[in-house]
Coordinates of C-alpha atoms in Angstrom, one line a residue:
M1 CA 172.2 236.9 26.1
R2 CA 173.7 234.1 27.4
R3 CA 172.2 231.0 26.2
E4 CA 171.1 229.5 29.7
N5 CA 169.5 233.0 30.5
F6 CA 167.6 232.7 27.3
F7 CA 166.1 229.4 28.0
F8 CA 165.4 230.5 31.6
Y9 CA 163.4 233.5 30.6
F10 CA 161.7 231.4 27.6
F11 CA 160.2 228.8 29.8
R12 CA 159.3 231.5 32.5
V13 CA 157.4 233.4 30.1
F14 CA 156.0 230.5 28.5
F15 CA 154.5 228.9 31.7
S16 CA 153.5 232.1 33.2
F17 CA 151.1 232.5 29.9
F18 CA 149.5 229.3 30.4
F19 CA 149.2 229.9 34.3
F20 CA 147.7 233.2 34.1
L21 CA 145.6 233.1 30.9
R22 CA 144.2 229.2 31.1
P23 CA 141.4 229.8 33.5
K24 CA 140.2 232.7 30.9
K25 CA 141.4 231.7 27.5
L26 CA 141.7 228.1 27.4
T27 CA 138.9 225.5 27.7
Q28 CA 141.1 222.5 28.6
P29 CA 143.9 222.0 30.9
F30 CA 147.6 222.3 30.1
S31 CA 148.2 218.6 30.0
S32 CA 145.5 218.4 27.5
L33 CA 148.0 220.0 24.8
F34 CA 150.4 216.8 24.8
F35 CA 147.5 214.2 26.0
P36 CA 144.2 215.3 24.4
I37 CA 141.2 214.4 26.4
T38 CA 138.7 212.1 24.4
S39 CA 135.0 211.9 24.9
S40 CA 135.7 208.9 26.9
S41 CA 138.1 210.0 29.1
L42 CA 136.5 213.6 30.0
P43 CA 133.9 212.0 32.4
R44 CA 136.9 210.1 34.2
A45 CA 138.4 213.5 34.5
H46 CA 135.6 215.1 36.1
A47 CA 135.3 212.3 38.5
E48 CA 139.0 212.2 39.5
Y49 CA 139.0 216.0 40.3
A50 CA 135.9 215.6 42.1
W51 CA 137.3 212.8 44.5
L52 CA 140.3 215.2 45.1
A53 CA 137.9 217.9 46.2
F54 CA 136.0 215.4 48.2
E55 CA 139.1 214.5 50.2
D56 CA 139.6 217.9 50.7
G57 CA 136.2 218.7 52.1
E58 CA 134.9 220.5 49.2
L59 CA 131.6 218.7 48.9
E60 CA 129.7 221.1 46.6
T61 CA 132.4 221.1 44.2
A62 CA 132.8 217.3 44.3
R63 CA 129.1 216.9 43.8
A64 CA 129.1 219.4 40.8
E65 CA 132.0 217.6 39.2
L66 CA 130.4 214.2 39.6
E67 CA 127.1 215.3 38.2
R68 CA 129.1 216.6 35.2
A69 CA 130.8 213.4 34.8
L70 CA 127.6 211.6 34.8
A71 CA 126.0 214.0 32.4
T72 CA 129.1 213.8 30.0
A73 CA 129.2 210.0 30.3
R74 CA 125.6 209.6 29.3
G75 CA 125.7 212.2 26.2
A76 CA 125.7 211.3 22.9
G77 CA 128.7 210.0 21.3
C78 CA 130.7 209.1 24.6
S79 CA 131.8 205.8 24.9
V80 CA 131.9 204.8 28.5
T81 CA 131.3 201.7 30.1
D82 CA 128.3 200.7 32.4
S83 CA 130.6 199.9 35.2
E84 CA 132.6 203.4 34.8
I85 CA 129.1 205.1 35.2
A86 CA 128.3 202.9 38.1
D87 CA 131.6 204.2 39.5
H88 CA 130.6 207.9 39.2
E89 CA 127.2 206.9 40.9
Y90 CA 128.9 205.3 43.9
R91 CA 131.1 208.3 44.5
L92 CA 128.3 210.7 44.1
G93 CA 126.5 208.6 46.7
R94 CA 129.2 208.8 48.9
V95 CA 129.6 212.7 48.5
L96 CA 125.7 213.2 49.4
W97 CA 126.1 210.7 52.3
T98 CA 128.7 212.8 53.8
M99 CA 126.8 216.1 52.9
G100 CA 124.0 214.8 55.3
G101 CA 120.7 216.2 55.8
A102 CA 118.2 215.5 53.1
E103 CA 121.0 214.5 50.8
R104 CA 121.7 211.6 53.1
D105 CA 118.3 210.8 54.3
D106 CA 115.9 211.3 50.9
P107 CA 115.7 207.9 49.3
G108 CA 116.0 209.7 46.1
A109 CA 119.6 211.1 47.0
A110 CA 122.2 209.0 48.3
R111 CA 120.3 205.5 48.3
A112 CA 119.2 205.9 44.6
R113 CA 123.1 206.4 43.9
F114 CA 124.0 203.3 45.8
E115 CA 121.3 201.2 44.4
A116 CA 122.2 202.2 40.7
A117 CA 125.9 201.3 41.4
S118 CA 125.1 198.1 43.4
V119 CA 123.6 196.4 40.5
E120 CA 126.4 196.9 38.0
E121 CA 129.5 194.5 38.0
G122 CA 132.6 196.3 38.7
D123 CA 135.1 197.6 41.1
C124 CA 132.7 199.7 43.4
Q125 CA 129.8 197.0 43.3
A126 CA 130.7 195.6 46.8
A127 CA 131.4 199.1 48.3
A128 CA 128.1 200.3 46.8
C129 CA 126.0 197.2 48.4
A130 CA 128.1 197.9 51.7
W131 CA 126.9 201.7 51.8
L132 CA 123.3 200.7 50.7
G133 CA 123.3 198.3 53.8
H134 CA 124.5 201.6 56.0
W135 CA 121.4 203.7 54.5
Y136 CA 119.0 200.9 55.4
R137 CA 120.4 200.3 58.7
Q138 CA 121.1 203.8 59.8
V139 CA 118.6 206.0 58.0
A140 CA 115.6 203.4 57.3
S141 CA 116.3 201.5 60.5
D142 CA 115.6 198.4 58.2
P143 CA 118.2 196.0 59.5
A144 CA 116.6 193.1 57.6
R145 CA 117.4 194.8 54.2
A146 CA 120.6 196.1 55.5
A147 CA 121.6 192.4 56.3
N148 CA 120.8 191.5 52.8
C149 CA 123.1 194.2 51.4
Y150 CA 126.0 193.4 53.6
A151 CA 125.8 189.7 52.6
R152 CA 125.8 190.7 49.1
A153 CA 128.6 193.0 49.7
L154 CA 130.4 190.2 51.7
E155 CA 129.8 187.7 48.7
L156 CA 131.3 190.0 46.2
D157 CA 134.4 190.6 48.6
P158 CA 134.9 187.7 51.2
D159 CA 137.8 189.3 52.9
D160 CA 136.0 192.5 53.9
G161 CA 136.0 192.4 57.8
V162 CA 134.2 195.5 58.4
V163 CA 131.3 194.3 56.3
A164 CA 131.1 191.1 57.9
R165 CA 130.9 192.8 61.3
N166 CA 128.2 195.1 59.9
L167 CA 126.5 192.0 58.5
A168 CA 126.7 190.3 62.1
G169 CA 125.3 193.6 63.8
A170 CA 122.6 193.8 61.3
R171 CA 121.5 190.1 61.8
E172 CA 121.7 190.7 65.7
E173 CA 119.3 193.5 65.4
V174 CA 116.8 191.5 63.2
A175 CA 116.8 188.9 65.9
E176 CA 116.0 191.5 68.7
Q177 CA 113.3 192.9 66.5
K178 CA 111.7 189.4 66.2
R179 CA 112.0 188.7 69.8
R180 CA 110.5 192.0 70.7
A181 CA 107.6 191.5 68.4
A182 CA 107.0 188.1 69.8
E183 CA 106.9 189.4 73.3
E184 CA 104.4 191.9 72.3
A185 CA 102.2 189.5 70.6
A186 CA 102.4 187.4 73.8
R187 CA 101.5 190.4 76.3
A188 CA 98.5 191.0 73.6
A189 CA 97.5 187.4 74.0
R190 CA 97.8 187.4 77.9
A191 CA 95.6 190.6 78.0
A192 CA 93.1 189.2 75.6
A193 CA 92.9 186.0 77.9
E194 CA 92.6 187.8 81.1
A195 CA 89.6 190.0 79.7
A196 CA 87.9 186.7 78.5
E197 CA 88.4 185.1 81.8
R198 CA 86.8 188.3 83.5
A199 CA 83.7 188.0 81.3
A200 CA 83.5 184.3 82.0
R201 CA 83.3 185.1 85.7
G202 CA 80.5 187.6 85.3
A203 CA 78.3 185.8 83.0
T204 CA 75.4 183.3 83.7
G205 CA 73.7 180.6 82.0
A206 CA 74.4 180.0 78.4
E207 CA 76.4 183.3 78.0
Q208 CA 78.8 181.9 80.8
E209 CA 79.5 178.7 78.8
E210 CA 80.4 180.7 75.6
A211 CA 82.5 183.1 77.8
E212 CA 84.3 180.2 79.5
S213 CA 84.9 178.7 75.9
A214 CA 86.3 182.0 74.6
A215 CA 88.5 182.2 77.8
V216 CA 89.8 178.8 77.2
A217 CA 90.7 179.5 73.5
A218 CA 92.3 182.9 74.5
S219 CA 94.4 181.1 77.3
A220 CA 95.5 178.6 74.8
A221 CA 96.4 181.4 72.1
A222 CA 98.2 183.2 75.0
A223 CA 100.1 180.1 76.0
A224 CA 101.1 179.5 72.3
A225 CA 102.3 183.2 72.0
A226 CA 104.1 183.0 75.1
A227 CA 106.1 179.6 73.9
A228 CA 106.5 181.5 70.4
A229 CA 108.3 184.4 72.1
A230 CA 110.4 182.0 74.1
A231 CA 111.3 180.0 71.1
V232 CA 112.3 183.4 69.3
A233 CA 114.2 184.5 72.1
S234 CA 116.1 181.4 72.6
S235 CA 117.4 181.4 68.8
S236 CA 118.2 185.0 69.3
A237 CA 120.4 184.2 72.2
A238 CA 122.0 181.3 70.3
A239 CA 122.8 183.6 67.3
G240 CA 124.1 186.2 69.7
G241 CA 121.2 188.5 69.4
G242 CA 119.2 187.8 72.3
G243 CA 119.8 191.1 73.9
G244 CA 120.4 189.9 77.5
G245 CA 123.3 191.9 78.3
P246 CA 126.8 191.3 78.9
Q247 CA 126.2 189.0 81.8
D248 CA 123.6 186.7 79.7
T249 CA 124.5 183.5 78.2
P250 CA 122.7 181.5 75.7
G251 CA 121.9 178.8 78.3
R252 CA 120.7 181.3 80.8
R253 CA 118.4 182.8 78.3
A254 CA 117.1 179.6 77.3
A255 CA 116.1 178.5 81.1
Y256 CA 114.5 181.8 81.5
N257 CA 112.5 181.5 78.4
S258 CA 111.6 178.0 79.3
R259 CA 110.3 179.1 82.8
L260 CA 108.6 182.0 81.1
A261 CA 106.6 180.0 78.8
S262 CA 105.5 177.4 81.5
T263 CA 104.3 180.4 83.9
W264 CA 102.4 182.1 81.3
S265 CA 100.9 179.2 80.0
A266 CA 99.8 177.9 83.8
S267 CA 98.5 181.5 84.4
F268 CA 96.2 181.5 81.5
S269 CA 94.6 178.1 82.3
V270 CA 90.9 178.5 83.2
K271 CA 89.4 176.2 85.8
H272 CA 85.7 175.0 85.3

């Protein structure tokens, strides 16, 4: 047999043996024969394989491999750093988020993974904080907590423009919530003042005096609530979160709020 043919058939049989028999006969990949996998590198191997599966859309495989990586990393005799465990937690959170449904919405699923990764210093800490902000903003509808998470992520990575935009958006939503709450409080105070004024008109004698006093107090409370709503709306407009629409401007919104406060204050006054 010629020498080149001998080497050709030798390597063909050699690689065929490992290719066909490795899944059933061998417990480690072929590369581990030359680069042995230690207890500290095995979790990383599971995590890297899981991320490849995640990028290919194989979410169940990615989840199983990352859970295996975490179990191995937390096992006895495995010398893995806390930052590496946090990286596995972050990746598992991303997988669960992408799976959607209960895996995304349940606080004990994706959110718990992002929280675990966000408190540990490492390469994925900023990303974990950002994704925790996504959870609070999109799932929990809590823009205030989302803004805190985005702010922390931006503190860790000031060059992340996407996080900066998300932070600005969350703060606008917080301002809008405050404006709506203030306006709702003002409407409730206005209704109470009108009810007190009607009661004062229908009362007689001492009851009338008490009713009129109650109406005056309710009117004052309504005027204060209206002024507070106007102040909140003005600050929201100044911060870009007034919600006035594309044609709105801070100056126009402030003028409108001023007229609103004065109109409500005048309409709530009770004449004796």
